[in-house]
Amino acid sequence: MAGHVNSLHDQVAQQLRDQIFAGALSPGAFVDESRLCEQLAISRTPLREALKVLTAEGLIRHEPRRGCFVNEVTEKDLDEIFPVIALLEGRCAFEAALHAGDADLQALEVLHEQLQQSAKQGLIPAYYAANYAIHEAIIAVAGNKWLAQVIGDLRKILKLARLQQLNAPGRLTQSLEEHMAIFAALKAGDAQGAEAAMRTHLTRQREALRQLAKQQHSRVAKPAAEHDTQKVMT
């Protein structure tokens, strides 16, 4: 019986994650428990257990006497998360370089060919998919379950932010070059080189996101300034 309850709240947690990542439950949104119970055809118990799981993951925050809300990721959060994930994924690349066999490198070769084709054709969604698959493959080759677990948790937070770093000017080409540098180090069995290249890759992702945020802020500020000028003129 306990196993059934556990599996149910795990299923509910995954359904809520899917809604959050799809934007159906947007950042800052109130989590309406009554509506979700009705929508998912469940009782309050598995829903509340699922909300505890998502709170522990950082996707949901609980406010006393107010209820649960979808978390919002701030620029400060990103500044704090990226150095940590760069360290962790760097370590994964280090361990992957030590453990990668011929079959692992062949599989990574195929993924990097997909990455190159996507970049060449400017297919950003396909590039994101190949990029994600490469990161996952490197984590798998590293074979360190603790690294995989912590990286997975941090990635959920980053996914919540709905980041689009490849939209920064020149970022697609730069990202591809970084990936090829990581792969070259993996093929050479250069653990320290792979670690350094991966850390550079993640650090530059943050720089690209910061650049995008500045551009968006400028676009928002410019119309507001023009509007104020028009008010003064009239």
Short mmCIF file of C-alpha atoms in Angstrom, two decimals:
data_model
loop_
_atom_site.label_atom_id
_atom_site.label_comp_id
_atom_site.label_asym_id
_atom_site.label_seq_id
_atom_site.Cartn_x
_atom_site.Cartn_y
_atom_site.Cartn_z
CA MET A 1 0.00 0.00 0.00
CA ALA A 2 2.81 2.39 0.92
CA GLY A 3 4.47 1.65 -2.42
CA HIS A 4 1.28 2.67 -4.22
CA VAL A 5 1.10 5.99 -2.32
CA ASN A 6 4.78 6.69 -3.07
CA SER A 7 4.39 5.94 -6.75
CA LEU A 8 1.26 8.12 -6.92
CA HIS A 9 2.89 11.18 -5.35
CA ASP A 10 5.96 10.64 -7.57
CA GLN A 11 3.65 10.66 -10.60
CA VAL A 12 1.92 13.79 -9.34
CA ALA A 13 5.31 15.47 -8.75
CA GLN A 14 6.31 14.70 -12.36
CA GLN A 15 2.99 16.04 -13.69
CA LEU A 16 3.52 19.28 -11.75
CA ARG A 17 7.11 19.53 -13.00
CA ASP A 18 5.84 19.14 -16.56
CA GLN A 19 3.28 21.91 -16.01
CA ILE A 20 5.93 24.21 -14.52
CA PHE A 21 8.45 23.61 -17.31
CA ALA A 22 5.76 24.00 -19.98
CA GLY A 23 4.71 27.33 -18.45
CA ALA A 24 1.21 26.14 -17.50
CA LEU A 25 2.25 26.98 -13.93
CA SER A 26 4.30 30.12 -14.47
CA PRO A 27 7.01 31.59 -12.17
CA GLY A 28 5.40 33.31 -9.20
CA ALA A 29 2.03 31.61 -9.78
CA PHE A 30 -0.07 30.49 -6.81
CA VAL A 31 -0.50 26.70 -6.64
CA ASP A 32 -4.25 26.18 -6.32
CA GLU A 33 -4.50 22.85 -4.50
CA SER A 34 -8.27 22.45 -4.94
CA ARG A 35 -8.05 23.05 -8.70
CA LEU A 36 -5.11 20.65 -9.08
CA CYS A 37 -6.84 17.91 -7.08
CA GLU A 38 -9.82 18.23 -9.41
CA GLN A 39 -7.68 18.45 -12.55
CA LEU A 40 -5.51 15.43 -11.64
CA ALA A 41 -8.37 13.48 -10.01
CA ILE A 42 -6.44 12.93 -6.76
CA SER A 43 -6.86 13.63 -3.05
CA ARG A 44 -4.95 16.26 -1.06
CA THR A 45 -2.51 13.73 0.47
CA PRO A 46 -0.53 12.75 -2.68
CA LEU A 47 -0.65 16.36 -3.90
CA ARG A 48 0.84 17.69 -0.67
CA GLU A 49 3.51 14.97 -0.70
CA ALA A 50 4.35 15.95 -4.29
CA LEU A 51 4.55 19.62 -3.31
CA LYS A 52 7.02 18.72 -0.54
CA VAL A 53 9.21 17.01 -3.16
CA LEU A 54 9.08 20.05 -5.47
CA THR A 55 9.79 22.39 -2.54
CA ALA A 56 12.89 20.34 -1.69
CA GLU A 57 13.96 20.61 -5.36
CA GLY A 58 13.54 24.39 -5.29
CA LEU A 59 10.76 24.51 -7.89
CA ILE A 60 8.08 25.46 -5.35
CA ARG A 61 8.25 27.68 -2.28
CA HIS A 62 5.87 27.43 0.67
CA GLU A 63 4.75 30.60 2.42
CA PRO A 64 3.11 30.15 5.87
CA ARG A 65 -0.61 30.98 5.87
CA ARG A 66 -0.46 31.80 2.15
CA GLY A 67 0.24 28.46 0.49
CA CYS A 68 2.59 27.32 -2.27
CA PHE A 69 3.95 29.35 -5.20
CA VAL A 70 6.08 28.46 -8.22
CA ASN A 71 9.58 29.74 -7.57
CA GLU A 72 11.10 32.58 -9.57
CA VAL A 73 14.77 32.51 -10.52
CA THR A 74 16.54 35.85 -10.14
CA GLU A 75 19.76 37.14 -11.69
CA LYS A 76 21.36 36.70 -8.25
CA ASP A 77 20.29 33.04 -8.26
CA LEU A 78 21.92 32.56 -11.66
CA ASP A 79 25.11 34.26 -10.47
CA GLU A 80 25.25 31.80 -7.58
CA ILE A 81 24.20 28.64 -9.47
CA PHE A 82 26.41 28.87 -12.56
CA PRO A 83 29.79 28.78 -10.75
CA VAL A 84 28.58 25.73 -8.82
CA ILE A 85 27.29 23.85 -11.87
CA ALA A 86 30.48 24.78 -13.75
CA LEU A 87 32.51 23.12 -10.99
CA LEU A 88 30.28 20.04 -10.93
CA GLU A 89 30.05 19.53 -14.70
CA GLY A 90 33.77 20.27 -14.95
CA ARG A 91 34.40 17.42 -12.53
CA CYS A 92 32.12 15.20 -14.64
CA ALA A 93 34.17 15.98 -17.73
CA PHE A 94 37.35 15.18 -15.74
CA GLU A 95 36.01 11.76 -14.71
CA ALA A 96 34.55 11.08 -18.17
CA ALA A 97 37.97 11.66 -19.76
CA LEU A 98 39.41 8.99 -17.46
CA HIS A 99 36.63 6.45 -18.07
CA ALA A 100 35.57 6.93 -21.71
CA GLY A 101 35.94 3.83 -23.87
CA ASP A 102 35.81 3.53 -27.67
CA ALA A 103 32.04 2.95 -27.68
CA ASP A 104 31.47 6.03 -25.50
CA LEU A 105 33.59 8.20 -27.80
CA GLN A 106 31.81 6.85 -30.90
CA ALA A 107 28.42 7.74 -29.37
CA LEU A 108 29.71 11.22 -28.52
CA GLU A 109 31.06 11.57 -32.07
CA VAL A 110 27.54 11.04 -33.46
CA LEU A 111 26.09 13.62 -31.05
CA HIS A 112 28.76 16.16 -31.96
CA GLU A 113 28.03 15.65 -35.67
CA GLN A 114 24.37 16.43 -34.90
CA LEU A 115 25.48 19.49 -32.95
CA GLN A 116 27.60 20.72 -35.87
CA GLN A 117 24.79 20.17 -38.38
CA SER A 118 22.29 22.02 -36.19
CA ALA A 119 24.71 24.95 -35.78
CA LYS A 120 25.49 25.04 -39.51
CA GLN A 121 21.76 25.20 -40.36
CA GLY A 122 20.97 27.62 -37.52
CA LEU A 123 18.47 25.16 -36.00
CA ILE A 124 18.52 26.36 -32.40
CA PRO A 125 15.92 23.90 -30.95
CA ALA A 126 17.81 20.97 -32.54
CA TYR A 127 21.09 22.41 -31.21
CA TYR A 128 19.63 22.62 -27.69
CA ALA A 129 18.52 18.98 -27.96
CA ALA A 130 21.95 17.75 -29.11
CA ASN A 131 23.66 19.96 -26.51
CA TYR A 132 21.53 18.46 -23.73
CA ALA A 133 22.19 14.92 -24.97
CA ILE A 134 25.96 15.57 -24.95
CA HIS A 135 25.92 16.89 -21.38
CA GLU A 136 23.84 13.87 -20.30
CA ALA A 137 26.21 11.47 -22.09
CA ILE A 138 29.27 13.00 -20.39
CA ILE A 139 27.57 12.69 -17.00
CA ALA A 140 26.73 9.05 -17.77
CA VAL A 141 30.30 8.24 -18.87
CA ALA A 142 31.67 9.86 -15.68
CA GLY A 143 29.62 7.28 -13.76
CA ASN A 144 29.45 9.31 -10.56
CA LYS A 145 25.88 9.03 -9.23
CA TRP A 146 26.38 11.80 -6.64
CA LEU A 147 27.53 14.31 -9.25
CA ALA A 148 24.64 13.26 -11.49
CA GLN A 149 22.13 13.78 -8.69
CA VAL A 150 23.29 17.26 -7.70
CA ILE A 151 23.65 18.43 -11.31
CA GLY A 152 20.14 17.12 -12.02
CA ASP A 153 18.72 19.15 -9.12
CA LEU A 154 20.47 22.35 -10.23
CA ARG A 155 19.39 21.82 -13.82
CA LYS A 156 15.75 21.77 -12.71
CA ILE A 157 16.23 25.25 -11.23
CA LEU A 158 17.92 26.50 -14.40
CA LYS A 159 15.11 24.98 -16.50
CA LEU A 160 12.64 26.93 -14.36
CA ALA A 161 14.33 30.14 -15.56
CA ARG A 162 13.55 29.22 -19.21
CA LEU A 163 16.99 30.33 -20.35
CA GLN A 164 17.76 31.00 -24.02
CA GLN A 165 21.49 31.76 -24.03
CA LEU A 166 21.91 30.82 -27.72
CA ASN A 167 19.93 33.93 -28.69
CA ALA A 168 22.88 36.11 -27.65
CA PRO A 169 24.78 37.40 -30.73
CA GLY A 170 27.58 35.01 -31.76
CA ARG A 171 26.77 32.55 -28.98
CA LEU A 172 25.83 29.62 -31.25
CA THR A 173 29.26 29.59 -32.94
CA GLN A 174 31.05 30.14 -29.63
CA SER A 175 29.11 27.32 -27.94
CA LEU A 176 29.98 24.90 -30.75
CA GLU A 177 33.69 25.75 -30.47
CA GLU A 178 33.52 25.15 -26.70
CA HIS A 179 31.87 21.77 -27.20
CA MET A 180 34.46 20.69 -29.76
CA ALA A 181 37.23 21.68 -27.31
CA ILE A 182 35.62 19.55 -24.58
CA PHE A 183 35.29 16.61 -26.99
CA ALA A 184 38.90 16.93 -28.17
CA ALA A 185 40.08 16.72 -24.55
CA LEU A 186 37.84 13.68 -23.92
CA LYS A 187 39.24 11.89 -26.99
CA ALA A 188 42.77 12.66 -25.85
CA GLY A 189 42.05 11.35 -22.35
CA ASP A 190 43.06 14.80 -21.05
CA ALA A 191 41.08 14.96 -17.80
CA GLN A 192 42.34 18.39 -16.71
CA GLY A 193 41.81 19.83 -20.20
CA ALA A 194 38.25 18.45 -20.33
CA GLU A 195 37.49 19.90 -16.90
CA ALA A 196 38.84 23.35 -17.82
CA ALA A 197 36.99 23.37 -21.18
CA MET A 198 33.68 22.41 -19.53
CA ARG A 199 34.06 25.08 -16.85
CA THR A 200 34.77 27.67 -19.55
CA HIS A 201 31.68 26.49 -21.45
CA LEU A 202 29.37 26.95 -18.45
CA THR A 203 30.95 30.27 -17.45
CA ARG A 204 30.42 31.65 -20.94
CA GLN A 205 26.79 30.51 -20.87
CA ARG A 206 26.29 32.78 -17.86
CA GLU A 207 28.04 35.66 -19.64
CA ALA A 208 25.75 35.21 -22.67
CA LEU A 209 22.68 35.25 -20.43
CA ARG A 210 23.90 38.42 -18.70
CA GLN A 211 24.37 40.03 -22.12
CA LEU A 212 20.83 39.06 -23.14
CA ALA A 213 19.38 40.42 -19.88
CA LYS A 214 21.12 43.77 -20.50
CA GLN A 215 19.74 43.92 -24.05
CA GLN A 216 16.22 43.15 -22.84
CA HIS A 217 16.52 45.76 -20.10
CA SER A 218 17.69 48.34 -22.67
CA ARG A 219 14.74 47.53 -24.96
CA VAL A 220 12.30 47.97 -22.07
CA ALA A 221 13.98 51.15 -20.78
CA LYS A 222 14.15 52.82 -24.22
CA PRO A 223 10.37 52.90 -24.97
CA ALA A 224 9.75 54.09 -21.39
CA ALA A 225 12.25 56.93 -21.86
CA GLU A 226 10.69 57.84 -25.22
CA HIS A 227 7.24 57.87 -23.61
CA ASP A 228 8.48 60.21 -20.85
CA THR A 229 10.02 62.52 -23.47
CA GLN A 230 6.74 62.68 -25.36
CA LYS A 231 4.89 63.57 -22.15
CA VAL A 232 7.33 66.42 -21.52
CA MET A 233 6.96 67.68 -25.10
CA THR A 234 3.16 67.69 -24.90
#
